[in-house]
mmCIF file of C-alpha atoms in Angstrom:
data_model
loop_
_atom_site.group_PDB
_atom_site.id
_atom_site.type_symbol
_atom_site.label_atom_id
_atom_site.label_comp_id
_atom_site.label_asym_id
_atom_site.label_seq_id
_atom_site.Cartn_x
_atom_site.Cartn_y
_atom_site.Cartn_z
ATOM 1 C CA UNK A 1 0.000 0.000 0.000
ATOM 2 C CA UNK A 2 1.043 3.571 -0.567
ATOM 3 C CA UNK A 3 0.528 6.731 1.441
ATOM 4 C CA UNK A 4 1.438 10.381 0.979
ATOM 5 C CA UNK A 5 2.129 12.914 3.717
ATOM 6 C CA UNK A 6 2.089 16.638 3.136
ATOM 7 C CA UNK A 7 3.532 18.041 6.303
ATOM 8 C CA UNK A 8 2.154 21.567 6.016
ATOM 9 C CA UNK A 9 -1.559 22.162 5.674
ATOM 10 C CA UNK A 10 -1.020 25.900 5.057
ATOM 11 C CA UNK A 11 1.968 27.896 3.878
ATOM 12 C CA UNK A 12 1.726 31.694 3.974
ATOM 13 C CA UNK A 13 4.349 33.602 2.012
ATOM 14 C CA UNK A 14 4.909 37.085 0.647
ATOM 15 C CA UNK A 15 4.975 37.763 -3.062
ATOM 16 C CA UNK A 16 8.390 37.265 -4.727
ATOM 17 C CA UNK A 17 9.643 35.129 -1.833
ATOM 18 C CA UNK A 18 10.786 31.539 -2.412
ATOM 19 C CA UNK A 19 8.605 28.665 -1.283
ATOM 20 C CA UNK A 20 8.954 24.939 -0.624
ATOM 21 C CA UNK A 21 5.990 22.613 -0.184
ATOM 22 C CA UNK A 22 6.967 19.332 1.418
ATOM 23 C CA UNK A 23 5.836 15.869 0.392
ATOM 24 C CA UNK A 24 6.902 12.491 1.752
ATOM 25 C CA UNK A 25 5.596 9.153 0.624
ATOM 26 C CA UNK A 26 5.592 5.560 1.778
ATOM 27 C CA UNK A 27 5.456 2.618 -0.601
ATOM 28 C CA UNK A 28 6.638 -0.973 -0.758
ATOM 29 C CA UNK A 29 6.915 -0.735 -4.555
ATOM 30 C CA UNK A 30 8.324 1.788 -6.977
ATOM 31 C CA UNK A 31 6.047 4.696 -7.743
ATOM 32 C CA UNK A 32 5.579 7.599 -10.073
ATOM 33 C CA UNK A 33 5.234 10.989 -8.348
ATOM 34 C CA UNK A 34 3.073 13.963 -9.214
ATOM 35 C CA UNK A 35 2.215 17.458 -8.076
ATOM 36 C CA UNK A 36 -1.201 18.877 -8.929
ATOM 37 C CA UNK A 37 -2.601 22.372 -8.330
ATOM 38 C CA UNK A 38 -6.242 23.150 -7.626
ATOM 39 C CA UNK A 39 -7.566 26.683 -7.946
ATOM 40 C CA UNK A 40 -10.797 27.531 -6.097
ATOM 41 C CA UNK A 41 -13.816 25.653 -7.424
ATOM 42 C CA UNK A 42 -11.844 24.055 -10.213
ATOM 43 C CA UNK A 43 -10.453 20.662 -11.052
ATOM 44 C CA UNK A 44 -6.829 19.616 -10.681
ATOM 45 C CA UNK A 45 -4.114 20.602 -13.092
ATOM 46 C CA UNK A 46 -0.837 18.721 -13.394
ATOM 47 C CA UNK A 47 2.187 20.827 -12.404
ATOM 48 C CA UNK A 48 4.879 18.215 -12.929
ATOM 49 C CA UNK A 49 5.630 14.525 -12.661
ATOM 50 C CA UNK A 50 8.582 12.246 -12.013
ATOM 51 C CA UNK A 51 8.646 8.991 -13.931
ATOM 52 C CA UNK A 52 12.374 8.208 -14.188
ATOM 53 C CA UNK A 53 15.715 9.795 -15.048
ATOM 54 C CA UNK A 54 16.877 13.119 -13.648
ATOM 55 C CA UNK A 55 15.696 13.611 -10.103
ATOM 56 C CA UNK A 56 15.110 17.342 -10.668
ATOM 57 C CA UNK A 57 11.878 17.853 -12.530
ATOM 58 C CA UNK A 58 10.734 21.151 -13.989
ATOM 59 C CA UNK A 59 7.066 21.897 -14.423
ATOM 60 C CA UNK A 60 4.735 24.644 -15.470
ATOM 61 C CA UNK A 61 4.494 28.121 -13.955
ATOM 62 C CA UNK A 62 8.125 28.078 -12.792
ATOM 63 C CA UNK A 63 7.718 25.193 -10.337
ATOM 64 C CA UNK A 64 10.221 22.389 -9.892
ATOM 65 C CA UNK A 65 10.512 19.357 -7.645
ATOM 66 C CA UNK A 66 13.296 17.038 -6.596
ATOM 67 C CA UNK A 67 12.889 13.317 -6.073
ATOM 68 C CA UNK A 68 14.943 11.979 -3.171
ATOM 69 C CA UNK A 69 14.681 8.214 -3.042
ATOM 70 C CA UNK A 70 16.605 7.763 0.202
ATOM 71 C CA UNK A 71 14.364 10.222 2.016
ATOM 72 C CA UNK A 72 11.250 9.195 0.082
ATOM 73 C CA UNK A 73 10.513 12.840 -0.573
ATOM 74 C CA UNK A 74 9.330 14.904 -3.530
ATOM 75 C CA UNK A 75 9.345 18.523 -2.380
ATOM 76 C CA UNK A 76 7.963 21.263 -4.617
ATOM 77 C CA UNK A 77 9.791 24.579 -4.955
ATOM 78 C CA UNK A 78 9.471 27.926 -6.635
ATOM 79 C CA UNK A 79 12.157 30.622 -6.337
ATOM 80 C CA UNK A 80 9.741 33.568 -6.514
ATOM 81 C CA UNK A 81 5.983 33.261 -6.045
ATOM 82 C CA UNK A 82 3.209 35.422 -7.453
ATOM 83 C CA UNK A 83 -0.182 36.290 -6.071
ATOM 84 C CA UNK A 84 -1.667 34.056 -8.751
ATOM 85 C CA UNK A 85 0.066 31.012 -7.224
ATOM 86 C CA UNK A 86 -2.418 31.103 -4.354
ATOM 87 C CA UNK A 87 -4.079 27.688 -4.546
ATOM 88 C CA UNK A 88 -4.204 24.211 -3.056
ATOM 89 C CA UNK A 89 -1.316 21.923 -3.993
ATOM 90 C CA UNK A 90 -1.558 18.147 -3.908
ATOM 91 C CA UNK A 91 1.233 15.617 -4.014
ATOM 92 C CA UNK A 92 0.299 12.184 -5.379
ATOM 93 C CA UNK A 93 1.868 8.815 -6.170
ATOM 94 C CA UNK A 94 0.913 5.983 -8.460
ATOM 95 C CA UNK A 95 2.492 2.514 -8.390
ATOM 96 C CA UNK A 96 4.523 1.558 -11.445
ATOM 97 C CA UNK A 97 2.535 -1.612 -11.777
ATOM 98 C CA UNK A 98 -1.100 -1.580 -10.943
ATOM 99 C CA UNK A 99 -4.309 0.068 -11.866
ATOM 100 C CA UNK A 100 -2.952 3.606 -12.214
ATOM 101 C CA UNK A 101 -4.966 5.071 -9.382
ATOM 102 C CA UNK A 102 -3.500 8.165 -7.806
ATOM 103 C CA UNK A 103 -2.993 8.280 -4.045
ATOM 104 C CA UNK A 104 -3.129 11.868 -2.861
ATOM 105 C CA UNK A 105 -1.840 13.720 0.145
ATOM 106 C CA UNK A 106 -4.180 15.959 2.087
ATOM 107 C CA UNK A 107 -2.981 19.076 0.324
ATOM 108 C CA UNK A 108 -1.120 22.258 1.186
ATOM 109 C CA UNK A 109 -2.825 25.599 0.855
ATOM 110 C CA UNK A 110 -0.354 28.169 -0.452
ATOM 111 C CA UNK A 111 -1.408 31.704 0.380
ATOM 112 C CA UNK A 112 0.623 34.460 -1.272
ATOM 113 C CA UNK A 113 0.358 37.934 0.247
ATOM 114 C CA UNK A 114 1.258 41.221 -1.481
ATOM 115 C CA UNK B 1 -9.878 19.285 -28.108
ATOM 116 C CA UNK B 2 -12.373 19.693 -25.308
ATOM 117 C CA UNK B 3 -11.243 18.692 -21.855
ATOM 118 C CA UNK B 4 -12.940 16.315 -19.470
ATOM 119 C CA UNK B 5 -16.541 17.370 -19.013
ATOM 120 C CA UNK B 6 -18.623 16.756 -15.954
ATOM 121 C CA UNK B 7 -22.249 17.558 -15.354
ATOM 122 C CA UNK B 8 -23.943 18.815 -13.491
ATOM 123 C CA UNK B 9 -21.425 21.128 -11.837
ATOM 124 C CA UNK B 10 -23.622 21.461 -8.785
ATOM 125 C CA UNK B 11 -26.227 18.997 -7.577
ATOM 126 C CA UNK B 12 -28.523 19.280 -4.595
ATOM 127 C CA UNK B 13 -30.360 16.228 -3.359
ATOM 128 C CA UNK B 14 -32.483 15.511 -0.318
ATOM 129 C CA UNK B 15 -31.643 12.572 1.877
ATOM 130 C CA UNK B 16 -32.894 9.338 0.330
ATOM 131 C CA UNK B 17 -32.847 10.552 -3.270
ATOM 132 C CA UNK B 18 -30.569 9.287 -6.013
ATOM 133 C CA UNK B 19 -27.643 11.264 -7.405
ATOM 134 C CA UNK B 20 -26.348 10.636 -10.900
ATOM 135 C CA UNK B 21 -23.064 12.226 -11.941
ATOM 136 C CA UNK B 22 -21.820 12.183 -15.522
ATOM 137 C CA UNK B 23 -18.347 12.328 -16.967
ATOM 138 C CA UNK B 24 -17.327 12.610 -20.610
ATOM 139 C CA UNK B 25 -13.617 11.841 -21.022
ATOM 140 C CA UNK B 26 -11.328 13.663 -23.381
ATOM 141 C CA UNK B 27 -11.559 12.573 -26.987
ATOM 142 C CA UNK B 28 -9.502 9.443 -27.551
ATOM 143 C CA UNK B 29 -9.333 8.557 -23.846
ATOM 144 C CA UNK B 30 -10.669 5.153 -22.887
ATOM 145 C CA UNK B 31 -9.761 5.153 -19.195
ATOM 146 C CA UNK B 32 -11.866 6.920 -16.569
ATOM 147 C CA UNK B 33 -11.220 7.410 -12.856
ATOM 148 C CA UNK B 34 -13.540 8.773 -10.182
ATOM 149 C CA UNK B 35 -12.261 10.510 -7.041
ATOM 150 C CA UNK B 36 -14.084 12.031 -4.101
ATOM 151 C CA UNK B 37 -12.932 15.088 -2.198
ATOM 152 C CA UNK B 38 -14.486 15.614 1.205
ATOM 153 C CA UNK B 39 -14.307 19.117 2.722
ATOM 154 C CA UNK B 40 -10.787 20.018 3.843
ATOM 155 C CA UNK B 41 -9.382 16.699 2.610
ATOM 156 C CA UNK B 42 -7.439 15.402 -0.343
ATOM 157 C CA UNK B 43 -8.889 13.355 -3.152
ATOM 158 C CA UNK B 44 -9.635 9.707 -2.529
ATOM 159 C CA UNK B 45 -9.718 7.185 -5.352
ATOM 160 C CA UNK B 46 -13.069 5.498 -5.850
ATOM 161 C CA UNK B 47 -13.111 3.501 -9.090
ATOM 162 C CA UNK B 48 -11.233 2.959 -12.351
ATOM 163 C CA UNK B 49 -13.103 1.953 -15.489
ATOM 164 C CA UNK B 50 -12.416 1.190 -19.093
ATOM 165 C CA UNK B 51 -15.135 0.945 -21.699
ATOM 166 C CA UNK B 52 -17.702 -1.607 -20.418
ATOM 167 C CA UNK B 53 -15.333 -2.833 -17.686
ATOM 168 C CA UNK B 54 -14.713 -1.999 -14.046
ATOM 169 C CA UNK B 55 -10.995 -2.486 -13.509
ATOM 170 C CA UNK B 56 -10.565 -1.405 -9.889
ATOM 171 C CA UNK B 57 -13.364 -0.491 -7.501
ATOM 172 C CA UNK B 58 -11.360 -0.832 -4.315
ATOM 173 C CA UNK B 59 -12.258 2.701 -3.219
ATOM 174 C CA UNK B 60 -15.996 2.430 -3.709
ATOM 175 C CA UNK B 61 -18.233 2.169 -0.647
ATOM 176 C CA UNK B 62 -19.771 -1.286 -0.511
ATOM 177 C CA UNK B 63 -23.353 -0.081 -0.632
ATOM 178 C CA UNK B 64 -25.337 2.539 -2.549
ATOM 179 C CA UNK B 65 -22.515 3.475 -4.947
ATOM 180 C CA UNK B 66 -22.088 2.154 -8.468
ATOM 181 C CA UNK B 67 -20.270 3.213 -11.608
ATOM 182 C CA UNK B 68 -20.397 2.366 -15.276
ATOM 183 C CA UNK B 69 -18.682 3.370 -18.494
ATOM 184 C CA UNK B 70 -20.776 2.090 -21.382
ATOM 185 C CA UNK B 71 -19.615 1.518 -24.916
ATOM 186 C CA UNK B 72 -21.426 4.673 -25.959
ATOM 187 C CA UNK B 73 -21.966 7.724 -23.821
ATOM 188 C CA UNK B 74 -20.478 9.153 -20.649
ATOM 189 C CA UNK B 75 -19.345 7.407 -17.515
ATOM 190 C CA UNK B 76 -21.941 7.531 -14.746
ATOM 191 C CA UNK B 77 -21.380 7.520 -10.989
ATOM 192 C CA UNK B 78 -24.633 6.669 -9.248
ATOM 193 C CA UNK B 79 -25.320 7.160 -5.553
ATOM 194 C CA UNK B 80 -28.563 5.705 -4.291
ATOM 195 C CA UNK B 81 -30.371 6.860 -1.151
ATOM 196 C CA UNK B 82 -27.941 9.692 -0.508
ATOM 197 C CA UNK B 83 -27.009 10.685 3.045
ATOM 198 C CA UNK B 84 -25.474 13.907 4.363
ATOM 199 C CA UNK B 85 -22.048 12.251 4.493
ATOM 200 C CA UNK B 86 -22.114 11.903 0.695
ATOM 201 C CA UNK B 87 -21.810 15.692 0.351
ATOM 202 C CA UNK B 88 -18.504 16.211 -1.412
ATOM 203 C CA UNK B 89 -16.877 17.176 -4.679
ATOM 204 C CA UNK B 90 -16.669 14.284 -7.117
ATOM 205 C CA UNK B 91 -13.968 14.494 -9.746
ATOM 206 C CA UNK B 92 -13.591 12.478 -12.872
ATOM 207 C CA UNK B 93 -10.274 12.046 -14.663
ATOM 208 C CA UNK B 94 -9.393 10.391 -17.945
ATOM 209 C CA UNK B 95 -6.225 9.112 -19.585
ATOM 210 C CA UNK B 96 -5.412 7.652 -22.992
ATOM 211 C CA UNK B 97 -4.311 4.330 -21.559
ATOM 212 C CA UNK B 98 -3.049 2.683 -18.420
ATOM 213 C CA UNK B 99 0.322 1.040 -17.809
ATOM 214 C CA UNK B 100 1.258 1.961 -14.329
ATOM 215 C CA UNK B 101 0.417 5.600 -14.011
ATOM 216 C CA UNK B 102 2.881 7.008 -16.486
ATOM 217 C CA UNK B 103 0.110 8.586 -18.505
ATOM 218 C CA UNK B 104 -1.241 11.843 -17.176
ATOM 219 C CA UNK B 105 -4.744 11.866 -15.810
ATOM 220 C CA UNK B 106 -6.718 14.899 -16.942
ATOM 221 C CA UNK B 107 -9.261 16.100 -14.441
ATOM 222 C CA UNK B 108 -12.687 17.538 -14.994
ATOM 223 C CA UNK B 109 -14.031 20.533 -13.039
ATOM 224 C CA UNK B 110 -15.943 18.304 -10.628
ATOM 225 C CA UNK B 111 -19.520 17.929 -9.467
ATOM 226 C CA UNK B 112 -20.288 19.393 -6.082
ATOM 227 C CA UNK B 113 -22.979 17.309 -4.417
ATOM 228 C CA UNK B 114 -24.891 18.767 -1.504
ATOM 229 C CA UNK B 115 -27.266 16.560 0.424
ATOM 230 C CA UNK B 116 -29.848 18.422 2.479
#
C-alpha cells in the first residue's frame, strides 16, 4: 500500500519570496510521483511529474521538484511566487505496476500575500 | 480538443434521493477514474473503469454506490439513497491508456454534491 504525507496544511508567504511545499511518501513498490494544483472551485491541473531519469523535474508556472529516493521525498519549490500562485497543492503517487490510481496527500494551501 | 466534461457542476439532493453524476472523457481517452474530495481533505480514489469494464473499484463504498462506463456515452457515478455524508466534490479524470500511471490523468471541473 502507498501513502502520501504533506507536512504543512497551510503555507503563507509574501509575493516574490521563495517557497517549498513538502511531500513524503511511503510505498513498498516503486512509484511515479506527481504534483497537482487546484484553484478555487476548479479541477486539478498537473504541475509536474517524475517517472524516471533526472531527479530534478521542472514543471509549469516556474515550479520544480526534486525526487529523493533515500528520504522518500518529492518537495515542490518555486524561487519567486506570485499572487496568482495562491491555490491548493496536492502531491500524489501511483504505483509503477497496478491500476494507475493516484494516491493523494491531504494538500497544502499556499497563500501568497502582497 | 475539449477537456474532461462533468455535469452537473452542482447537484442538490435531499436525503434518500438518487444522485447521478456524468463524466465525458477527453476525446480518444478510454480510461476513466472517479475521485471524491471531502471538505478540507485530499482526493480519494473510488473507481477505475475502461469501456464496459470496471478495472478497480477498491475505493468504492460497498453499498449505494455504483459506476459504469458504457460503450457509448459518458461514464456515470450513481449514488442511491444519498445521506449527508455523501456531500462532497466528485472528480472524474481520464487518460489515454493505463500502464502503471505514467500517462497523465486529466481532471474535470468536478460535481459538487450537496445533500440536504
